[in-house]
């Protein structure tokens, strides 16, 4: 076993893109010293501080909660703060910006498309009626919370979009995280926003673009299950299409 | 935003997927392995007289029709999406794939009706 | 998608081709699952051809039956049986993603589905065995 303090060196290929030159992206190789506890993010920071100050990448919290440092590591979407160089040594490591997103510079991608999609699903509670603070909180049982809790853990890191071939093939697809968050609010007992969100959900670019590849749920660092959120809503969208959902609600099922 | 008509085809895809998961293997075993070779089941199980009686029975007729309909629509729906997976898109894809499933179903329906009751 | 957020002015978009699934084993398994549809389709055609030949009369039907007794047909059906059994497994494997939020372990759903199919198949063959004796 290697001692935890021993310093080794690993080669990292990083995809570089310079918007000023406009030349197609190319790989640049860096030799990075690391120890047992060096994350890929710290490796990138070493490059920026000691080898090449022009390298651009996003990061913030260093502890897998801000969702800023998502990259493709050897072709797999991962948080670079949550991945360790020791697991790749002595082989080389390849780092690409998140798949399917336009590159702004080096590892920084343009998230605009996702932000607009997130906006479109109305990711906030739509209560039946607003009540004044004096009336107290909206109450909820643990059982009711269980219905949406998993989906509320999303940190918008976009690994699921990089993992989704359907998003890559058809970029108009609303995509895993936005649809999981759409369901997160629909599944909340305090929310009555189904009809406000159904346009997005029922459209071709809503749940129907999904073919249940399921890789979104595999790569999620917070164990959110977007594939489950989307595919149970294919059932809901179908029930809605044939008018069954309306029928169920008039006889008192659902919300 | 345009509402998708996918619920119609997805329902048949789902029903066909379920039916073929439950009955596909045993149907293949019966019609393609056991009966033709007299293995476990006698060869006469699907003799002309027996097959005709089965197809003339309303329940037998409905069963054959539903299996053909759902197996065809299940597979055509999935193959259509595989086309997308190979990055092939065409405005004619839906008429072609679902049309083929519909054509096969129609042939089955006409045959079953002409067999009589 | 258009919206209140405007995209960066100058970006580089990497192309997506029809070969994306070749690089990741997870995607290969997905493509294998989707490919089962081809074999469901093929069996639907076998059944359809049987029904059509039955409608065309005894001699056509018996010619169809004769085709099924060839060695080629046996190998073909054995392969088809294996592939449809794989379809059964993959169908129940993804089923937990389609159910509502319930308190059942995904593995339980998969196991129940596969065991139920196996049981149902045995029952169907046993009943046929009984009535054809």
Short mmCIF file of C-alpha atoms in Angstrom, two decimals:
data_model
loop_
_atom_site.label_atom_id
_atom_site.label_comp_id
_atom_site.label_asym_id
_atom_site.label_seq_id
_atom_site.Cartn_x
_atom_site.Cartn_y
_atom_site.Cartn_z
CA UNK A 1 0.00 0.00 0.00
CA UNK A 2 1.16 3.50 -0.80
CA UNK A 3 1.76 5.77 2.15
CA UNK A 4 -0.81 8.56 2.40
CA UNK A 5 1.88 11.23 2.40
CA UNK A 6 3.84 9.91 -0.57
CA UNK A 7 3.88 12.25 -3.56
CA UNK A 8 3.37 10.74 -7.01
CA UNK A 9 2.95 12.38 -10.42
CA UNK A 10 0.04 11.86 -12.83
CA UNK A 11 -0.43 13.10 -16.40
CA UNK A 12 -3.67 14.96 -17.06
CA UNK A 13 -4.99 15.75 -20.54
CA UNK A 14 -7.25 18.79 -20.39
CA UNK A 15 -9.41 20.01 -23.27
CA UNK A 16 -8.51 23.63 -24.01
CA UNK A 17 -10.68 26.05 -25.96
CA UNK A 18 -9.83 29.70 -26.43
CA UNK A 19 -12.80 31.77 -27.67
CA UNK A 20 -10.47 34.62 -28.73
CA UNK A 21 -8.57 32.51 -31.25
CA UNK A 22 -11.72 30.54 -32.13
CA UNK A 23 -9.56 27.55 -33.10
CA UNK A 24 -11.15 24.11 -32.43
CA UNK A 25 -10.48 22.66 -28.95
CA UNK A 26 -7.32 20.59 -28.40
CA UNK A 27 -5.88 18.59 -25.51
CA UNK A 28 -3.00 19.92 -23.44
CA UNK A 29 -1.07 17.59 -21.13
CA UNK A 30 0.06 18.59 -17.63
CA UNK A 31 2.19 16.65 -15.15
CA UNK A 32 0.61 17.05 -11.73
CA UNK A 33 2.10 15.95 -8.39
CA UNK A 34 -0.48 14.49 -6.02
CA UNK A 35 -0.95 12.73 -2.72
CA UNK A 36 -3.52 10.25 -1.43
CA UNK A 37 -6.07 12.98 -0.66
CA UNK A 38 -5.68 15.10 -3.81
CA UNK A 39 -8.98 15.54 -5.64
CA UNK A 40 -9.17 16.14 -9.39
CA UNK A 41 -10.28 19.70 -8.56
CA UNK A 42 -7.17 20.29 -6.45
CA UNK A 43 -5.16 18.88 -9.37
CA UNK A 44 -6.73 21.48 -11.67
CA UNK A 45 -5.99 24.18 -9.10
CA UNK A 46 -2.37 23.03 -9.03
CA UNK A 47 -2.20 23.47 -12.80
CA UNK A 48 -3.67 26.97 -12.60
CA UNK A 49 -1.43 28.06 -9.68
CA UNK A 50 1.86 26.48 -10.77
CA UNK A 51 1.81 25.40 -14.42
CA UNK A 52 -0.62 27.42 -16.55
CA UNK A 53 -2.59 30.41 -15.29
CA UNK A 54 -4.68 30.56 -18.46
CA UNK A 55 -6.65 27.37 -17.63
CA UNK A 56 -10.31 28.17 -16.88
CA UNK A 57 -12.66 26.00 -14.81
CA UNK A 58 -15.50 26.54 -12.30
CA UNK A 59 -15.49 25.57 -8.65
CA UNK A 60 -16.72 26.84 -5.33
CA UNK A 61 -17.46 24.66 -2.30
CA UNK A 62 -14.96 21.76 -2.71
CA UNK A 63 -17.42 19.43 -0.93
CA UNK A 64 -19.98 18.23 -3.47
CA UNK A 65 -22.82 20.57 -2.60
CA UNK A 66 -22.49 23.67 -4.82
CA UNK A 67 -22.61 21.79 -8.14
CA UNK A 68 -20.08 24.05 -9.90
CA UNK A 69 -17.20 21.72 -10.71
CA UNK A 70 -18.86 19.10 -12.92
CA UNK A 71 -16.58 17.83 -15.72
CA UNK A 72 -16.14 14.75 -17.87
CA UNK A 73 -13.43 12.67 -16.20
CA UNK A 74 -12.31 9.89 -18.56
CA UNK A 75 -15.63 10.39 -20.36
CA UNK A 76 -17.82 10.08 -17.26
CA UNK A 77 -19.66 13.11 -15.87
CA UNK A 78 -18.44 13.69 -12.31
CA UNK A 79 -17.84 16.43 -9.76
CA UNK A 80 -14.09 17.06 -9.84
CA UNK A 81 -14.07 17.76 -6.09
CA UNK A 82 -15.63 14.35 -5.48
CA UNK A 83 -13.15 12.36 -7.56
CA UNK A 84 -9.56 11.51 -6.59
CA UNK A 85 -6.39 11.38 -8.67
CA UNK A 86 -5.20 8.25 -6.79
CA UNK A 87 -7.99 6.24 -8.46
CA UNK A 88 -6.60 6.94 -11.95
CA UNK A 89 -2.83 6.72 -11.37
CA UNK A 90 -0.62 5.34 -12.93
CA UNK A 91 -2.76 5.80 -16.07
CA UNK A 92 -3.38 9.16 -17.67
CA UNK A 93 -6.48 11.16 -16.89
CA UNK A 94 -8.62 12.96 -19.49
CA UNK A 95 -10.72 15.94 -18.50
CA UNK A 96 -13.35 17.44 -20.82
CA UNK A 97 -15.98 20.09 -20.19
CA UNK A 98 -19.46 18.64 -19.49
CA UNK A 99 -20.78 16.87 -22.60
CA UNK A 100 -23.64 18.36 -24.68
CA UNK A 101 -23.11 21.96 -23.51
CA UNK A 102 -21.47 24.73 -25.56
CA UNK A 103 -17.96 25.55 -24.33
CA UNK A 104 -17.29 29.15 -23.26
CA UNK A 105 -13.62 28.61 -22.40
CA UNK A 106 -11.68 25.45 -21.53
CA UNK A 107 -13.79 23.56 -18.93
CA UNK A 108 -16.40 26.31 -18.45
CA UNK A 109 -19.66 25.53 -20.25
CA UNK A 110 -22.67 27.72 -21.02
CA UNK A 111 -25.56 26.75 -18.69
CA UNK A 112 -28.06 29.19 -20.20
CA UNK A 113 -30.15 26.48 -21.86
CA UNK A 114 -30.65 24.71 -18.53
CA UNK A 115 -31.46 27.94 -16.69
CA UNK A 116 -34.27 28.69 -19.15
CA UNK A 117 -35.58 25.13 -18.86
CA UNK A 118 -35.47 25.31 -15.08
CA UNK A 119 -37.42 28.54 -15.33
CA UNK A 120 -40.02 26.90 -17.60
CA UNK A 121 -41.01 24.21 -15.07
CA UNK A 122 -42.02 26.79 -12.43
CA UNK A 123 -39.71 25.38 -9.74
CA UNK A 124 -41.53 26.79 -6.74
CA UNK A 125 -44.61 25.91 -4.69
CA UNK A 126 -47.91 26.93 -6.22
CA UNK A 127 -50.31 26.72 -3.25
CA UNK A 128 -54.09 26.50 -3.58
CA UNK A 129 -54.39 29.84 -1.86
CA UNK A 130 -51.91 32.18 -0.26
CA UNK A 131 -52.45 32.40 3.44
CA UNK A 132 -51.19 35.12 5.74
CA UNK A 133 -48.22 34.38 8.00
CA UNK A 134 -50.51 34.63 11.04
CA UNK A 135 -52.24 31.41 9.96
CA UNK A 136 -48.98 29.49 10.35
CA UNK A 137 -47.10 27.04 8.17
CA UNK A 138 -48.48 24.62 5.58
CA UNK A 139 -48.39 21.28 7.37
CA UNK A 140 -47.15 18.04 5.85
CA UNK A 141 -46.76 14.47 7.10
CA UNK A 142 -43.44 12.59 6.76
CA UNK A 143 -45.21 10.28 4.29
CA UNK A 144 -46.15 13.26 2.13
CA UNK A 145 -42.59 14.57 2.29
CA UNK A 146 -41.25 11.20 1.14
CA UNK A 147 -43.07 11.69 -2.18
CA UNK A 148 -40.76 14.51 -3.29
CA UNK A 149 -37.76 14.54 -0.90
CA UNK A 150 -35.37 12.67 -3.23
CA UNK A 151 -35.99 15.14 -6.08
CA UNK A 152 -35.48 18.17 -3.83
CA UNK A 153 -31.83 17.15 -3.34
CA UNK A 154 -30.84 18.36 -6.82
CA UNK A 155 -27.89 20.79 -6.82
CA UNK A 156 -28.19 21.74 -10.53
CA UNK A 157 -24.70 20.42 -11.30
CA UNK A 158 -25.84 19.29 -14.78
CA UNK A 159 -24.07 15.92 -14.66
CA UNK A 160 -27.38 14.33 -15.69
CA UNK A 161 -27.57 16.46 -18.84
CA UNK A 162 -24.02 15.44 -19.75
CA UNK A 163 -25.10 11.82 -19.15
CA UNK A 164 -28.27 12.03 -21.26
CA UNK A 165 -27.80 10.98 -24.89
CA UNK A 166 -31.32 12.18 -25.75
CA UNK A 167 -30.40 15.71 -24.64
CA UNK A 168 -27.26 15.49 -26.77
CA UNK A 169 -29.22 14.26 -29.80
CA UNK A 170 -32.16 16.65 -29.33
CA UNK A 171 -31.11 19.73 -27.34
CA UNK A 172 -34.71 21.00 -27.15
CA UNK A 173 -35.48 18.14 -24.68
CA UNK A 174 -36.35 19.64 -21.28
CA UNK A 175 -33.95 17.13 -19.75
CA UNK A 176 -33.43 15.19 -16.50
CA UNK A 177 -32.87 17.81 -13.76
CA UNK A 178 -35.56 20.25 -14.91
CA UNK A 179 -38.14 17.45 -15.26
CA UNK A 180 -37.12 15.95 -11.90
CA UNK A 181 -37.66 19.36 -10.32
CA UNK A 182 -40.96 19.75 -12.14
CA UNK A 183 -42.02 16.49 -10.50
CA UNK A 184 -40.55 17.58 -7.16
CA UNK A 185 -43.17 20.36 -6.97
CA UNK A 186 -46.02 18.38 -8.56
CA UNK A 187 -45.45 15.63 -5.99
CA UNK A 188 -45.60 18.08 -3.06
CA UNK A 189 -48.85 17.89 -1.09
CA UNK A 190 -48.78 21.70 -0.62
CA UNK A 191 -48.68 22.30 -4.39
CA UNK A 192 -51.54 22.48 -6.90
CA UNK A 193 -49.43 23.44 -9.94
CA UNK A 194 -50.02 20.38 -12.16
CA UNK A 195 -51.97 22.30 -14.80
CA UNK A 196 -49.50 25.23 -14.72
CA UNK A 197 -46.66 22.81 -15.49
CA UNK A 198 -48.49 20.31 -17.73
CA UNK A 199 -47.74 22.18 -20.98
CA UNK A 200 -44.02 21.51 -20.52
CA UNK A 201 -44.52 17.98 -19.19
CA UNK A 202 -46.95 16.84 -21.91
CA UNK A 203 -45.07 18.31 -24.87
CA UNK A 204 -42.79 16.32 -27.18
CA UNK A 205 -39.81 18.02 -25.56
CA UNK A 206 -41.17 17.12 -22.12
CA UNK A 207 -41.20 13.58 -20.74
CA UNK A 208 -41.70 12.07 -24.21
CA UNK A 209 -38.14 12.71 -25.41
CA UNK A 210 -36.86 10.32 -22.73
CA UNK A 211 -36.13 6.71 -23.72
CA UNK A 212 -35.22 5.57 -20.20
CA UNK A 213 -31.52 5.15 -20.77
CA UNK A 214 -31.26 5.71 -17.01
CA UNK A 215 -27.69 7.02 -16.95
CA UNK A 216 -28.86 10.34 -15.44
CA UNK A 217 -29.77 8.54 -12.22
CA UNK A 218 -26.45 6.65 -12.24
CA UNK A 219 -24.24 9.74 -12.36
CA UNK A 220 -26.18 11.97 -9.94
CA UNK A 221 -23.86 12.85 -7.02
CA UNK A 222 -26.86 13.45 -4.72
CA UNK A 223 -28.64 10.18 -5.64
CA UNK A 224 -31.57 11.97 -7.21
CA UNK A 225 -33.46 9.64 -9.55
CA UNK A 226 -34.48 11.78 -12.56
CA UNK A 227 -35.24 8.67 -14.66
CA UNK A 228 -37.88 7.66 -12.11
CA UNK A 229 -39.35 11.16 -11.97
CA UNK A 230 -39.66 11.34 -15.76
CA UNK A 231 -40.96 7.84 -16.37
CA UNK A 232 -43.67 7.84 -13.72
CA UNK A 233 -44.81 11.04 -15.40
CA UNK A 234 -45.14 9.28 -18.74
CA UNK A 235 -47.91 7.38 -16.96
CA UNK A 236 -49.35 10.63 -15.56
CA UNK A 237 -49.13 12.37 -18.92
CA UNK A 238 -50.92 9.42 -20.55
CA UNK A 239 -53.67 9.46 -17.90
CA UNK A 240 -53.98 13.21 -18.46
CA UNK A 241 -54.16 12.74 -22.26
CA UNK A 242 -57.07 10.30 -22.01
CA UNK A 243 -58.85 12.38 -19.37
CA UNK A 244 -58.38 9.77 -16.63
CA UNK A 245 -56.46 12.17 -14.39
CA UNK A 246 -59.38 14.60 -14.37
CA UNK A 247 -61.79 11.74 -13.67
CA UNK A 248 -59.63 10.51 -10.77
CA UNK A 249 -59.49 13.97 -9.21
CA UNK A 250 -63.27 14.46 -9.44
CA UNK A 251 -63.81 11.24 -7.48
CA UNK A 252 -61.30 12.38 -4.88
CA UNK A 253 -58.07 10.57 -5.83
CA UNK A 254 -54.85 12.52 -6.16
CA UNK A 255 -54.63 16.07 -4.92
CA UNK B 1 -46.12 24.25 -26.60
CA UNK B 2 -47.47 21.47 -28.80
CA UNK B 3 -48.95 18.55 -26.92
CA UNK B 4 -47.39 15.23 -27.91
CA UNK B 5 -49.55 12.37 -29.24
CA UNK B 6 -47.05 9.97 -27.70
CA UNK B 7 -49.51 8.73 -25.03
CA UNK B 8 -51.39 6.76 -27.73
CA UNK B 9 -48.29 4.98 -29.03
CA UNK B 10 -46.57 4.74 -25.66
CA UNK B 11 -49.64 2.96 -24.21
CA UNK B 12 -49.44 0.34 -26.94
CA UNK B 13 -45.66 0.15 -26.51
CA UNK B 14 -46.12 -0.45 -22.79
CA UNK B 15 -48.94 -2.97 -23.18
CA UNK B 16 -47.03 -4.78 -25.93
CA UNK B 17 -43.85 -4.78 -23.90
CA UNK B 18 -45.66 -6.30 -20.95
CA UNK B 19 -47.48 -8.89 -23.05
CA UNK B 20 -44.32 -9.92 -24.90
CA UNK B 21 -42.37 -10.08 -21.62
CA UNK B 22 -45.01 -12.34 -20.06
CA UNK B 23 -45.93 -14.48 -23.07
CA UNK B 24 -43.19 -14.03 -25.69
CA UNK B 25 -40.86 -16.79 -24.46
CA UNK B 26 -43.60 -19.38 -23.83
CA UNK B 27 -45.31 -18.67 -27.17
CA UNK B 28 -42.02 -19.16 -29.01
CA UNK B 29 -41.43 -22.35 -27.06
CA UNK B 30 -44.86 -23.71 -27.96
CA UNK B 31 -45.15 -22.71 -31.63
CA UNK B 32 -41.51 -22.93 -32.65
CA UNK B 33 -39.94 -25.65 -30.50
CA UNK B 34 -42.33 -27.93 -28.58
CA UNK B 35 -45.13 -28.53 -31.10
CA UNK B 36 -43.16 -28.75 -34.40
CA UNK B 37 -40.79 -31.31 -32.88
CA UNK B 38 -43.26 -33.13 -30.64
CA UNK B 39 -41.26 -32.18 -27.56
CA UNK B 40 -43.45 -32.31 -24.38
CA UNK B 41 -46.48 -31.34 -26.50
CA UNK B 42 -47.80 -33.54 -29.35
CA UNK B 43 -47.34 -32.35 -32.95
CA UNK B 44 -51.11 -32.46 -33.38
CA UNK B 45 -51.53 -29.56 -30.91
CA UNK B 46 -51.37 -27.12 -33.80
CA UNK B 47 -52.82 -29.31 -36.53
CA UNK B 48 -54.95 -27.52 -39.14
CA UNK B 49 -58.18 -28.59 -37.40
CA UNK B 50 -56.96 -27.47 -33.96
CA UNK B 51 -55.51 -24.18 -35.18
CA UNK B 52 -58.70 -23.44 -37.12
CA UNK B 53 -60.87 -24.18 -34.08
CA UNK B 54 -58.69 -21.89 -31.95
CA UNK B 55 -58.84 -19.04 -34.48
CA UNK B 56 -62.62 -19.47 -34.86
CA UNK B 57 -63.21 -19.29 -31.13
CA UNK B 58 -63.97 -15.63 -30.26
CA UNK B 59 -61.50 -15.66 -27.36
CA UNK B 60 -58.82 -17.38 -29.44
CA UNK B 61 -59.42 -14.90 -32.26
CA UNK B 62 -59.20 -11.91 -29.91
CA UNK B 63 -56.03 -13.32 -28.36
CA UNK B 64 -54.29 -13.71 -31.73
CA UNK B 65 -55.39 -10.25 -32.78
CA UNK B 66 -54.20 -8.58 -29.57
CA UNK B 67 -50.83 -10.37 -29.66
CA UNK B 68 -50.17 -9.35 -33.27
CA UNK B 69 -51.37 -5.75 -32.67
CA UNK B 70 -49.38 -5.15 -29.51
CA UNK B 71 -46.20 -7.01 -30.52
CA UNK B 72 -46.08 -4.98 -33.74
CA UNK B 73 -46.75 -1.60 -32.13
CA UNK B 74 -44.38 -2.32 -29.25
CA UNK B 75 -41.50 -3.19 -31.54
CA UNK B 76 -42.12 -0.44 -34.10
CA UNK B 77 -42.27 2.21 -31.37
CA UNK B 78 -38.99 1.06 -29.89
CA UNK B 79 -37.27 0.71 -33.27
CA UNK B 80 -38.42 4.23 -34.15
CA UNK B 81 -36.64 5.54 -31.06
CA UNK B 82 -33.57 3.45 -31.92
CA UNK B 83 -33.49 5.35 -35.20
CA UNK B 84 -33.11 8.54 -33.14
CA UNK B 85 -30.36 6.86 -31.10
CA UNK B 86 -28.43 6.43 -34.34
CA UNK B 87 -28.96 10.17 -34.93
CA UNK B 88 -31.36 9.55 -37.83
CA UNK B 89 -34.37 11.85 -37.93
CA UNK B 90 -36.95 12.09 -40.68
CA UNK B 91 -40.34 13.80 -40.94
CA UNK B 92 -41.67 10.56 -42.47
CA UNK B 93 -40.49 8.31 -39.64
CA UNK B 94 -43.80 8.14 -37.74
CA UNK B 95 -46.00 7.35 -40.78
CA UNK B 96 -43.52 4.68 -41.90
CA UNK B 97 -42.98 2.90 -38.56
CA UNK B 98 -46.50 3.12 -37.13
CA UNK B 99 -47.90 2.62 -40.65
CA UNK B 100 -46.02 -0.65 -40.95
CA UNK B 101 -47.35 -1.80 -37.57
CA UNK B 102 -50.86 -0.79 -38.64
CA UNK B 103 -50.53 -2.58 -41.98
CA UNK B 104 -49.42 -5.81 -40.30
CA UNK B 105 -52.28 -5.55 -37.81
CA UNK B 106 -54.75 -5.00 -40.65
CA UNK B 107 -53.48 -8.09 -42.49
CA UNK B 108 -53.92 -10.09 -39.29
CA UNK B 109 -57.40 -8.69 -38.74
CA UNK B 110 -58.54 -9.47 -42.29
CA UNK B 111 -57.12 -13.02 -42.03
CA UNK B 112 -58.78 -13.62 -38.66
CA UNK B 113 -62.13 -12.32 -39.90
CA UNK B 114 -61.98 -14.39 -43.08
CA UNK B 115 -61.38 -17.52 -40.98
CA UNK B 116 -64.91 -16.94 -39.66
CA UNK B 117 -66.51 -17.78 -36.34
CA UNK C 1 -34.92 27.10 -25.51
CA UNK C 2 -35.61 30.82 -25.48
CA UNK C 3 -36.18 32.53 -22.17
CA UNK C 4 -35.10 35.37 -19.96
CA UNK C 5 -31.49 34.13 -19.81
CA UNK C 6 -29.41 34.90 -22.90
CA UNK C 7 -26.66 32.49 -24.05
CA UNK C 8 -22.96 33.41 -24.16
CA UNK C 9 -22.10 35.14 -27.42
CA UNK C 10 -19.12 33.06 -28.50
CA UNK C 11 -19.07 29.33 -27.75
CA UNK C 12 -17.88 26.08 -29.27
CA UNK C 13 -20.45 23.29 -29.73
CA UNK C 14 -19.16 19.74 -29.91
CA UNK C 15 -20.99 17.57 -32.45
CA UNK C 16 -23.07 14.56 -31.33
CA UNK C 17 -22.99 11.61 -33.73
CA UNK C 18 -24.86 8.30 -33.91
CA UNK C 19 -21.93 6.48 -32.30
CA UNK C 20 -22.19 7.96 -28.78
CA UNK C 21 -23.22 4.58 -27.32
CA UNK C 22 -19.99 2.82 -28.32
CA UNK C 23 -17.83 4.42 -25.65
CA UNK C 24 -19.64 3.51 -22.43
CA UNK C 25 -20.63 -0.03 -21.32
CA UNK C 26 -23.76 1.41 -19.69
CA UNK C 27 -24.93 2.63 -23.11
CA UNK C 28 -24.08 -0.70 -24.76
CA UNK C 29 -26.42 -2.46 -22.32
CA UNK C 30 -29.10 0.12 -23.15
CA UNK C 31 -28.71 -0.48 -26.88
CA UNK C 32 -28.92 -4.26 -26.32
CA UNK C 33 -32.18 -3.74 -24.39
CA UNK C 34 -33.63 -1.62 -27.19
CA UNK C 35 -32.52 -4.15 -29.82
CA UNK C 36 -34.85 -6.78 -28.31
CA UNK C 37 -37.65 -4.95 -30.15
CA UNK C 38 -36.30 -6.34 -33.42
CA UNK C 39 -36.91 -9.89 -32.16
CA UNK C 40 -40.38 -9.13 -30.82
CA UNK C 41 -41.08 -7.79 -34.32
CA UNK C 42 -39.68 -10.93 -35.97
CA UNK C 43 -41.86 -13.20 -33.82
CA UNK C 44 -44.91 -11.06 -34.57
CA UNK C 45 -44.18 -11.73 -38.25
CA UNK C 46 -43.87 -15.50 -37.61
CA UNK C 47 -47.25 -15.48 -35.87
CA UNK C 48 -48.81 -13.22 -38.51
CA UNK C 49 -47.60 -15.47 -41.32
CA UNK C 50 -49.17 -18.42 -39.47
CA UNK C 51 -52.52 -16.65 -39.17
CA UNK C 52 -52.45 -15.58 -42.82
CA UNK C 53 -51.60 -19.09 -44.00
CA UNK C 54 -54.38 -20.47 -41.80
CA UNK C 55 -56.83 -18.10 -43.50
CA UNK C 56 -55.57 -19.22 -46.93
CA UNK C 57 -56.53 -22.84 -46.30
CA UNK C 58 -55.25 -26.23 -45.20
CA UNK C 59 -52.49 -26.74 -47.80
CA UNK C 60 -50.93 -23.30 -47.17
CA UNK C 61 -51.12 -23.80 -43.42
CA UNK C 62 -49.47 -27.20 -43.64
CA UNK C 63 -46.71 -25.74 -45.81
CA UNK C 64 -46.14 -23.11 -43.09
CA UNK C 65 -46.04 -25.89 -40.49
CA UNK C 66 -43.52 -27.86 -42.56
CA UNK C 67 -41.22 -24.83 -42.54
CA UNK C 68 -41.30 -24.87 -38.75
CA UNK C 69 -40.05 -28.47 -38.59
CA UNK C 70 -36.74 -27.69 -40.32
CA UNK C 71 -33.47 -27.66 -38.40
CA UNK C 72 -32.92 -24.01 -39.39
CA UNK C 73 -36.27 -23.13 -37.86
CA UNK C 74 -35.38 -24.93 -34.62
CA UNK C 75 -32.09 -23.04 -34.25
CA UNK C 76 -33.85 -19.80 -35.19
CA UNK C 77 -36.54 -20.34 -32.54
CA UNK C 78 -34.03 -21.36 -29.87
CA UNK C 79 -32.12 -18.11 -30.46
CA UNK C 80 -35.39 -16.17 -30.52
CA UNK C 81 -36.43 -17.80 -27.22
CA UNK C 82 -33.18 -16.68 -25.59
CA UNK C 83 -33.54 -13.13 -26.87
CA UNK C 84 -37.19 -12.85 -25.77
CA UNK C 85 -36.21 -14.16 -22.33
CA UNK C 86 -33.64 -11.34 -22.25
CA UNK C 87 -36.42 -8.95 -23.24
CA UNK C 88 -38.49 -10.24 -20.29
CA UNK C 89 -35.58 -9.60 -17.91
CA UNK C 90 -34.85 -6.09 -19.22
CA UNK C 91 -38.54 -5.20 -19.23
CA UNK C 92 -38.89 -5.92 -15.52
CA UNK C 93 -35.47 -4.39 -14.87
CA UNK C 94 -36.65 -0.92 -15.91
CA UNK C 95 -40.16 -1.32 -14.50
CA UNK C 96 -39.27 0.21 -11.09
CA UNK C 97 -38.59 3.52 -12.90
CA UNK C 98 -42.17 3.64 -14.19
CA UNK C 99 -44.06 2.84 -10.99
CA UNK C 100 -45.29 5.57 -8.64
CA UNK C 101 -43.28 6.33 -5.49
CA UNK C 102 -43.82 3.10 -3.55
CA UNK C 103 -42.18 1.29 -0.66
CA UNK C 104 -41.03 -1.73 -2.64
CA UNK C 105 -37.37 -2.40 -3.40
CA UNK C 106 -36.60 -2.26 -7.15
CA UNK C 107 -34.95 -5.68 -6.95
CA UNK C 108 -38.20 -7.15 -5.57
CA UNK C 109 -40.13 -5.87 -8.58
CA UNK C 110 -37.57 -7.35 -10.99
CA UNK C 111 -37.49 -10.73 -9.22
CA UNK C 112 -41.29 -10.93 -8.92
CA UNK C 113 -41.73 -10.13 -12.62
CA UNK C 114 -39.23 -12.69 -13.83
CA UNK C 115 -40.47 -15.42 -11.46
CA UNK C 116 -44.10 -14.69 -12.35
CA UNK C 117 -43.28 -15.02 -16.06
CA UNK C 118 -41.46 -18.30 -15.46
CA UNK C 119 -44.39 -19.64 -13.40
CA UNK C 120 -46.97 -18.49 -15.94
CA UNK C 121 -45.01 -20.14 -18.76
CA UNK C 122 -44.89 -23.47 -16.91
CA UNK C 123 -48.62 -23.28 -16.15
CA UNK C 124 -49.50 -22.56 -19.80
CA UNK C 125 -47.39 -25.47 -21.07
CA UNK C 126 -48.78 -27.75 -18.33
CA UNK C 127 -52.38 -26.88 -19.21
CA UNK C 128 -51.69 -27.46 -22.91
CA UNK C 129 -50.01 -30.76 -21.96
CA UNK C 130 -53.12 -31.74 -20.02
CA UNK C 131 -55.69 -30.89 -22.69
CA UNK C 132 -53.72 -32.47 -25.55
CA UNK C 133 -53.20 -35.84 -23.91
#
